[in-house]
Short mmCIF file of C-alpha atoms in Angstrom, two decimals:
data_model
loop_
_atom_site.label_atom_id
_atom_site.label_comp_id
_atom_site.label_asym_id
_atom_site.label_seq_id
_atom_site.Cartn_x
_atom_site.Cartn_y
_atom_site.Cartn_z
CA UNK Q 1 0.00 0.00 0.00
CA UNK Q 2 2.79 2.44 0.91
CA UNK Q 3 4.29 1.90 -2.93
CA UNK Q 4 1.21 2.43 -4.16
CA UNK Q 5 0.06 6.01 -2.73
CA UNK Q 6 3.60 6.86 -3.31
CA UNK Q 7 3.44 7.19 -6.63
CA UNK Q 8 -0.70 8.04 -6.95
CA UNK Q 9 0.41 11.34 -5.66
CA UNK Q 10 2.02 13.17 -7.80
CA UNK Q 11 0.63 11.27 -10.47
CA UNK Q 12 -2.92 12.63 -9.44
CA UNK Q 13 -1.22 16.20 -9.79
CA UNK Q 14 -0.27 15.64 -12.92
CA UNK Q 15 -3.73 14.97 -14.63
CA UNK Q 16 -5.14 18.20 -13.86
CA UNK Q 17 -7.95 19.03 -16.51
CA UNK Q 18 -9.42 22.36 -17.06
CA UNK Q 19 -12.78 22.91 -16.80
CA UNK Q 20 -14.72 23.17 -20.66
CA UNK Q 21 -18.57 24.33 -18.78
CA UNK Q 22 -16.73 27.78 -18.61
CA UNK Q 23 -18.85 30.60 -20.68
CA UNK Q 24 -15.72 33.27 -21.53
CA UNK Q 25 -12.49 33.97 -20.86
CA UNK Q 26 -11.76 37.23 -18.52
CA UNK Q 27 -8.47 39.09 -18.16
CA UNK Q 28 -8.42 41.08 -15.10
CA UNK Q 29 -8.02 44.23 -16.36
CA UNK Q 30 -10.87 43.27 -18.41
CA UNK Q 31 -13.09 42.39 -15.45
CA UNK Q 32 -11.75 46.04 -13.29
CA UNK Q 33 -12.45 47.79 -16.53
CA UNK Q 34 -15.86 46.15 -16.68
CA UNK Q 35 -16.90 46.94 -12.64
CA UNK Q 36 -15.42 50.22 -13.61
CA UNK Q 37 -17.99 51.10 -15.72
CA UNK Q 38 -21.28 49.62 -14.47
CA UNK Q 39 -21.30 49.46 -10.81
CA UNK Q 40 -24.21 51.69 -9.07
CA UNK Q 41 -22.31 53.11 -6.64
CA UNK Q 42 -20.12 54.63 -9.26
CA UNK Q 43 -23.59 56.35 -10.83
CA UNK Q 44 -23.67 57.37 -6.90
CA UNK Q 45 -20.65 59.20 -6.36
CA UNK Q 46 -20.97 60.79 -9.73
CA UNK Q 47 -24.83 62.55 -9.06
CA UNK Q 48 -22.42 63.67 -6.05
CA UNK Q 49 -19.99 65.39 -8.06
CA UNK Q 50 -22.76 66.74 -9.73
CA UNK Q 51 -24.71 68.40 -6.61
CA UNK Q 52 -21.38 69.75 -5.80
CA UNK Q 53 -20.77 71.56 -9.02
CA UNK Q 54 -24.49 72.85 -8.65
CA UNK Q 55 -23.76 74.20 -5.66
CA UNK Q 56 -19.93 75.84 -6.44
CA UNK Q 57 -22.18 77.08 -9.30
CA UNK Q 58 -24.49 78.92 -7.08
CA UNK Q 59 -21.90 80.05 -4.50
CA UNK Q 60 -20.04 81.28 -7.28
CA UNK Q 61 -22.83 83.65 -9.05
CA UNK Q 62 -23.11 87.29 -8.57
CA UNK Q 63 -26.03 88.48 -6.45
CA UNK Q 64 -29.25 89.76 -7.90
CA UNK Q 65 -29.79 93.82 -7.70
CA UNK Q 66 -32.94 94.86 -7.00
CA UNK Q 67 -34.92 97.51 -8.81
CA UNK Q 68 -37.14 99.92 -6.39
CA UNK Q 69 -39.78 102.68 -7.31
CA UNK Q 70 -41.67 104.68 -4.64
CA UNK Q 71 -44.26 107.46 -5.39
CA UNK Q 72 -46.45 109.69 -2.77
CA UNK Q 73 -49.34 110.97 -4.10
CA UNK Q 74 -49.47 114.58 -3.00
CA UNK Q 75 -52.64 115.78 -4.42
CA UNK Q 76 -54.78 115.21 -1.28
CA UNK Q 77 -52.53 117.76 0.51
CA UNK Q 78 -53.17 121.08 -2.06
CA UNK Q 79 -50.31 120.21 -4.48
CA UNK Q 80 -50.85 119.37 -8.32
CA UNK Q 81 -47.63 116.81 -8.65
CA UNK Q 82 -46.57 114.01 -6.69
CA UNK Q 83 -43.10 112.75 -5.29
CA UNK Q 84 -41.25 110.03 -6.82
CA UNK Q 85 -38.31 107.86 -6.67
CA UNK Q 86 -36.50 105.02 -8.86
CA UNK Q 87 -33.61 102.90 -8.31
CA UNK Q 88 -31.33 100.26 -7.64
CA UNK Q 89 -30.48 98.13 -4.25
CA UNK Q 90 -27.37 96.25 -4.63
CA UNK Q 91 -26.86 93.48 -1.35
CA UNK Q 92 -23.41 94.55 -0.07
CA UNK Q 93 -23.64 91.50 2.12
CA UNK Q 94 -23.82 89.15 -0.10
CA UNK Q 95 -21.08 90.87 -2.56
CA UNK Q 96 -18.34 89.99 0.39
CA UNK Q 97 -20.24 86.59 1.33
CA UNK Q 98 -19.49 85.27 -2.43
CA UNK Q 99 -15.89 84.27 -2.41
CA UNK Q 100 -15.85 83.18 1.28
CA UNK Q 101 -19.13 80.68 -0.15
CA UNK Q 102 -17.54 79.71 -3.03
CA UNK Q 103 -14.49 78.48 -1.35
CA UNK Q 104 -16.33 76.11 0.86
CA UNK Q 105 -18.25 74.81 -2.45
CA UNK Q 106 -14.61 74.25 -3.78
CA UNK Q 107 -13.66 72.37 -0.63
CA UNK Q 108 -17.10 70.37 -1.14
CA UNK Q 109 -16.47 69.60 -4.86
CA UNK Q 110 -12.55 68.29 -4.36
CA UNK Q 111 -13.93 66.10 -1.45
CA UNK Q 112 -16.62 64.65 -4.16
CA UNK Q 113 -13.75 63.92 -5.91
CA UNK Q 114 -11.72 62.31 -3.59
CA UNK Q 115 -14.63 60.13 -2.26
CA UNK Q 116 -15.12 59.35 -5.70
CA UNK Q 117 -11.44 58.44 -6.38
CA UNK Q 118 -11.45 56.54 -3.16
CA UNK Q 119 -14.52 54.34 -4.23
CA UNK Q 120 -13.18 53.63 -7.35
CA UNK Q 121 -10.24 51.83 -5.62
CA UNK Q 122 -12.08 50.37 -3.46
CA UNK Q 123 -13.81 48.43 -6.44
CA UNK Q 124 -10.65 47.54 -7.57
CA UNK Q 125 -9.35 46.15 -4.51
CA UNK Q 126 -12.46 44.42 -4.67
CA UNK Q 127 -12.38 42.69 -7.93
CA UNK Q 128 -8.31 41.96 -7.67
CA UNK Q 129 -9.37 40.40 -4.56
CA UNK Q 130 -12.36 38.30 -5.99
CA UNK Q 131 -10.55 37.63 -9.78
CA UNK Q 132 -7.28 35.80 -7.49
CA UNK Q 133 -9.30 34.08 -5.47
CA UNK Q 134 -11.67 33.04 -7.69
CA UNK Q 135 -8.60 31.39 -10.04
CA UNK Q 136 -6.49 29.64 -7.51
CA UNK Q 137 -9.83 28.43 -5.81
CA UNK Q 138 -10.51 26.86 -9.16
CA UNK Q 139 -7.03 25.67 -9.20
CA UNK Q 140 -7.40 23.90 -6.31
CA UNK Q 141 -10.47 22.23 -6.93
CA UNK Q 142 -9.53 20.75 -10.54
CA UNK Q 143 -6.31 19.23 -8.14
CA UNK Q 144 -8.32 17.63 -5.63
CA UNK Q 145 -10.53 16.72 -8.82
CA UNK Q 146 -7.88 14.84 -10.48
CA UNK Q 147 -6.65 13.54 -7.33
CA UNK Q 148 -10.87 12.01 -5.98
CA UNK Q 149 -10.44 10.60 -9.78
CA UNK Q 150 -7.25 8.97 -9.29
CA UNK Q 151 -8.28 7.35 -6.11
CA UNK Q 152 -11.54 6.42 -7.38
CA UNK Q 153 -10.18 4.71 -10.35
CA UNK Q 154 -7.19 2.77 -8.01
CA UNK Q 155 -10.22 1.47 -6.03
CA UNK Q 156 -11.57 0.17 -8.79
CA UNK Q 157 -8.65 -1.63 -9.95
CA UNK Q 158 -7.90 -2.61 -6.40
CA UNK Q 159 -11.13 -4.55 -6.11
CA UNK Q 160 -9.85 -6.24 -9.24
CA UNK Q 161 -6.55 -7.37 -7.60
CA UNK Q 162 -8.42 -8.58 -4.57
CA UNK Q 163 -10.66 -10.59 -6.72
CA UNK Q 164 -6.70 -11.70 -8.09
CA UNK Q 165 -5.56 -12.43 -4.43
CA UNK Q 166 -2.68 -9.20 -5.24
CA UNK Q 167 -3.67 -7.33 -2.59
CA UNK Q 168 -5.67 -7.87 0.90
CA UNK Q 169 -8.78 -6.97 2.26
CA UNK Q 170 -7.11 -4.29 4.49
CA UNK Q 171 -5.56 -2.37 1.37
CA UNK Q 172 -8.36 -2.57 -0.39
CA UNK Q 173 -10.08 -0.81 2.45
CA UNK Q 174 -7.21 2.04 3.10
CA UNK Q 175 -7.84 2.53 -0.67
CA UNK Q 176 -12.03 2.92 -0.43
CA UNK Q 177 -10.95 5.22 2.76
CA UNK Q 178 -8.97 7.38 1.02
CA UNK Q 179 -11.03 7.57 -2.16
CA UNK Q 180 -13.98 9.10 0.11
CA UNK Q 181 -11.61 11.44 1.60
CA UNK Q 182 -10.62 12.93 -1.43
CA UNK Q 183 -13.68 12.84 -2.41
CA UNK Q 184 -14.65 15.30 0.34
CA UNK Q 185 -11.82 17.25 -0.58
CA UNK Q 186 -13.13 18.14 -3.34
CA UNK Q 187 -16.61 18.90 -2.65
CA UNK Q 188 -15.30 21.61 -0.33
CA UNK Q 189 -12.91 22.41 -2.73
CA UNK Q 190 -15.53 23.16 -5.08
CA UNK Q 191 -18.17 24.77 -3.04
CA UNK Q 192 -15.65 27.41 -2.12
CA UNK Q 193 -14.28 27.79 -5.30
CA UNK Q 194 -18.85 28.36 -6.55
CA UNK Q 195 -18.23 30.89 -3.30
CA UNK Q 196 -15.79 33.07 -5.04
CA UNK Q 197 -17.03 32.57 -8.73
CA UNK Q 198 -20.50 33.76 -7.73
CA UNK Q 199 -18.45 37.17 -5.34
CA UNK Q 200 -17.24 37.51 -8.52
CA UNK Q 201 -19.77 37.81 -10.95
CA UNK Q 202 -21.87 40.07 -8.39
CA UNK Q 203 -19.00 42.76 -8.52
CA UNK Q 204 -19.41 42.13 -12.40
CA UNK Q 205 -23.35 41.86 -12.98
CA UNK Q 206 -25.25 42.49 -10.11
CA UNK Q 207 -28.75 40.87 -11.97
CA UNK Q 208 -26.35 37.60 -13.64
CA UNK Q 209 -24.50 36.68 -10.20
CA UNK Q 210 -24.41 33.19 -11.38
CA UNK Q 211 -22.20 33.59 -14.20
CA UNK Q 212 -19.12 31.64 -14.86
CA UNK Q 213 -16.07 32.87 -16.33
CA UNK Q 214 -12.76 31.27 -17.13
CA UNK Q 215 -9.92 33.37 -15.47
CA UNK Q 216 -6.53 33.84 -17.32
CA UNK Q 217 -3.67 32.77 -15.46
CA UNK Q 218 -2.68 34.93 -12.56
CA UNK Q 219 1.63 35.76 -11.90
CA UNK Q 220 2.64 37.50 -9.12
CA UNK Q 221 5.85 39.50 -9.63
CA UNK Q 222 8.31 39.34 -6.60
CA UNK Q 223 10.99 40.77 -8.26
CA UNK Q 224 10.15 44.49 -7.25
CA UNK Q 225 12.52 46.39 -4.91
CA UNK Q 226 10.60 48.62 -2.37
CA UNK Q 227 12.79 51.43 -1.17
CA UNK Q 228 10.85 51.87 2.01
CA UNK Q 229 11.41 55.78 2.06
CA UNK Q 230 10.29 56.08 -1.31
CA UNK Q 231 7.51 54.51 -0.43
CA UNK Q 232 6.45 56.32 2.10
CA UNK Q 233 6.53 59.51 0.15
CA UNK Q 234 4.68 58.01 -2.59
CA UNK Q 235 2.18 56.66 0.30
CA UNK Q 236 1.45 60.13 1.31
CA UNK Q 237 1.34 62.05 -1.58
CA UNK Q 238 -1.72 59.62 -3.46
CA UNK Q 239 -3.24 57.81 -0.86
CA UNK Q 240 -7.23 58.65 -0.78
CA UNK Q 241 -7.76 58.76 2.87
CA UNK Q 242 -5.31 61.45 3.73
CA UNK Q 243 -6.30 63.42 0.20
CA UNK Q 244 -9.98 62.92 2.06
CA UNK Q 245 -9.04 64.05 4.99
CA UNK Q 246 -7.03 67.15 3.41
CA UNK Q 247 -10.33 68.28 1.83
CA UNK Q 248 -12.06 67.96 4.55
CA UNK Q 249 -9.90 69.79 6.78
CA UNK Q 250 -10.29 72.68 3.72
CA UNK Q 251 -13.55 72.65 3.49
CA UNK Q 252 -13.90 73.17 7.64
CA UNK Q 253 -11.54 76.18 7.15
CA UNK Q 254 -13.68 77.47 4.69
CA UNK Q 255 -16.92 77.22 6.45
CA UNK Q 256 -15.66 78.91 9.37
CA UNK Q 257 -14.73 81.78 7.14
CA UNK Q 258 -18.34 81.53 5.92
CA UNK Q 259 -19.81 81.91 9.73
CA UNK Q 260 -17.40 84.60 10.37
CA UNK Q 261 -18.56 86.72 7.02
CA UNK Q 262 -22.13 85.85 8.24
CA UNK Q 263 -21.23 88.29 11.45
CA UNK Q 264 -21.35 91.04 9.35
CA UNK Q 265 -24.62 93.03 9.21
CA UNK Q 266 -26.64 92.83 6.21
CA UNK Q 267 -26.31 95.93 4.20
CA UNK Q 268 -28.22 96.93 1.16
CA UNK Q 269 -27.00 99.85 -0.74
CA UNK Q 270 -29.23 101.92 -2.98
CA UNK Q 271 -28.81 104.16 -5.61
CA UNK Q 272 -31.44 106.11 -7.67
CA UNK Q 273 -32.79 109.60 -8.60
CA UNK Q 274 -35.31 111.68 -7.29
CA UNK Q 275 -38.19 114.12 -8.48
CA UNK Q 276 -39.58 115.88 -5.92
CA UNK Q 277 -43.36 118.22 -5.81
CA UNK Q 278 -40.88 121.38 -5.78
CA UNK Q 279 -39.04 119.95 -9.08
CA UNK Q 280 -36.48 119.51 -7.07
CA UNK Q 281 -34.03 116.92 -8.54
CA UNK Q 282 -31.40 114.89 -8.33
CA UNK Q 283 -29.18 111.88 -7.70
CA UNK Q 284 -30.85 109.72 -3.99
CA UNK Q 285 -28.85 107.43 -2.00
CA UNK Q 286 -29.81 104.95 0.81
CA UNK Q 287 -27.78 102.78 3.03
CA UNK Q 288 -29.28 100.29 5.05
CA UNK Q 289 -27.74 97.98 7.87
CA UNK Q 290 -29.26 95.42 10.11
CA UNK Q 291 -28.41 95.78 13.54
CA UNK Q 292 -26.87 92.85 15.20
CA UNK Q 293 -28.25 92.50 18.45
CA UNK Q 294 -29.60 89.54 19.22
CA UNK Q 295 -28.58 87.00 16.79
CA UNK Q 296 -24.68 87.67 15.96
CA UNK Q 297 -23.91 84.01 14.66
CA UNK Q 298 -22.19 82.55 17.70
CA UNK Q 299 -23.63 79.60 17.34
CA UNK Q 300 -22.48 78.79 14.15
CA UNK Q 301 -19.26 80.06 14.25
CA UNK Q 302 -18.86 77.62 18.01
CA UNK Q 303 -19.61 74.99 15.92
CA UNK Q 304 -17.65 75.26 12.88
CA UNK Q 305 -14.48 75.99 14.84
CA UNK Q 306 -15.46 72.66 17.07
CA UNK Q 307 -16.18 70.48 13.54
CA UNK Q 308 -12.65 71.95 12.29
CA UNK Q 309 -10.36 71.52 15.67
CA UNK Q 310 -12.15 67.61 15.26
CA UNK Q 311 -11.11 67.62 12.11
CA UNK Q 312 -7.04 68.29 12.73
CA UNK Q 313 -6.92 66.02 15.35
#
């Protein structure tokens, strides 16, 4: 028995089959590409983007003036013309409120971006992750497929050489014993490698997560030299997390410069002419402020300096 199984081993390794039931074959930059392109939380992030530039768009725009006409009628009081006055308000408040806005839509735009950036290698991640696991899983289970086979087949011709008197009762069973072993082996083999095929083909078509595909052959390449500092640099400088948290630290700066520009009164300016019942006439002006009193944004400005200390730390 022990000559046998010597030599069943690697012979079982050796008749590894591949697996014709497959419908294509996938490369996998073909399959990131693929993900790439269809996956809803892509569509997410990019209605995102979207409402961001919407909103830099209205931050950035310049404010409305407003066009005023008053007239007294001063014919009940023994005169024969009436006053009048036409112009235009322009909101002073929201003149010096524009760029401070506008750079807090910036900040909200680049972390769109980012997020975006960062779910996009997430998905990769996620389909390396799946396409590698998916392959070798397969590889394994065509091995312990050729190797149930094998056994199967020596059991067969060992209940042959019993019926020949080569070989006892007890071999015969060590042979059965392994052959259901293996056998085993390769169930589990192959329900984990129909675990990763169908992880697979979710990230890939969310309504088909039953497809098969055949993988190309996956090579890892140890050959690379990592220069640790180099590395670290290279870390810091495009990793999504700390780009993330760089935008958001930006975009807390700039809505604390919005709270603090929301301190200042409102003030509408206004400029017009002027007829008057005495034909007097002439250029008008009007300047008017809100008086800050009660509500002076403290609030606001307590809680975006809070939000942006959180944010540093």
């Amino acid at each position: 028995m022990y000559n046998l199984t010597k030599y069943l081993y690697p012979l079982g390794l050796a008749l590894l089959v591949p697996h014709a039931l497959w419908a294509e074959t996938l490369m996998m930059e073909d399959a990131i590409a693929r993900v790439l392109e269809r996956h809803p939380s892509l569509d997410i992030q990019q209605y995102e983007i979207e409402k961001a530039q919407g909103l830099r768009q209205a931050a950035s725009q310049w404010p409305n003036p407003t066009l005023d006409y008053r007239r007294e009628d001063l014919r009940n009081k023994g005169l024969e013309s009436s006053e009048w006055t036409a112009g235009v308000g322009i909101p002073l408040n929201k003149l010096w409120m524009r760029n401070a806005r506008a750079e807090a839509a910036d900040a909200q735009l680049q972390m769109a971006s980012v997020h975006s950036t960062q779910v996009r290698n997430i998905l990769r991640l996620a389909v390396q992750e799946a396409y590698v696991k998916t392959y070798y899983a397969g590889q394994q289970q065509q091995i312990w497929h050729a190797v149930s086979a094998l056994f199967i087949e020596a059991t067969r011709v060992g209940q042959v050489r019993l019926a020949e008197g080569d070989i006892g009762h007890y071999e015969q069973q060590r042979l059965a014993l392994e052959a259901r072993q293996f056998h085993q082996r390769e169930a589990l083999a192959r329900a984990r490698w129909t675990e990763h095929q169908q992880r697979l083909a979710l990230l890939l078509d969310p309504e088909n997560s039953h497809a098969s595909y055949e993988l190309a052959s996956v090579v890892s390449d140890l050959s690379m030299v990592v220069d640790l500092p180099s590395l670290e640099k290279q870390a810091l400088k495009n990793r999504v997390d700390v780009l993330l948290a760089q935008a958001e630290s930006r975009a807390r700066e700039a809505e604390q410069r919005v709270a603090r520009r929301r301190q200042w009164p409102e003030t509408q300016l206004f400029i017009g002419y002027k007829e008057q019942a005495d034909n007097f006439r002439g250029v008008a002006a009007e300047l008017s402020l809100d008086l800050p009193f009660f509500d002076r944004q403290q609030g606001e400005i307590r809680y975006t300096e809070a939000a942006l200390r959180q944010q540093k730390l």
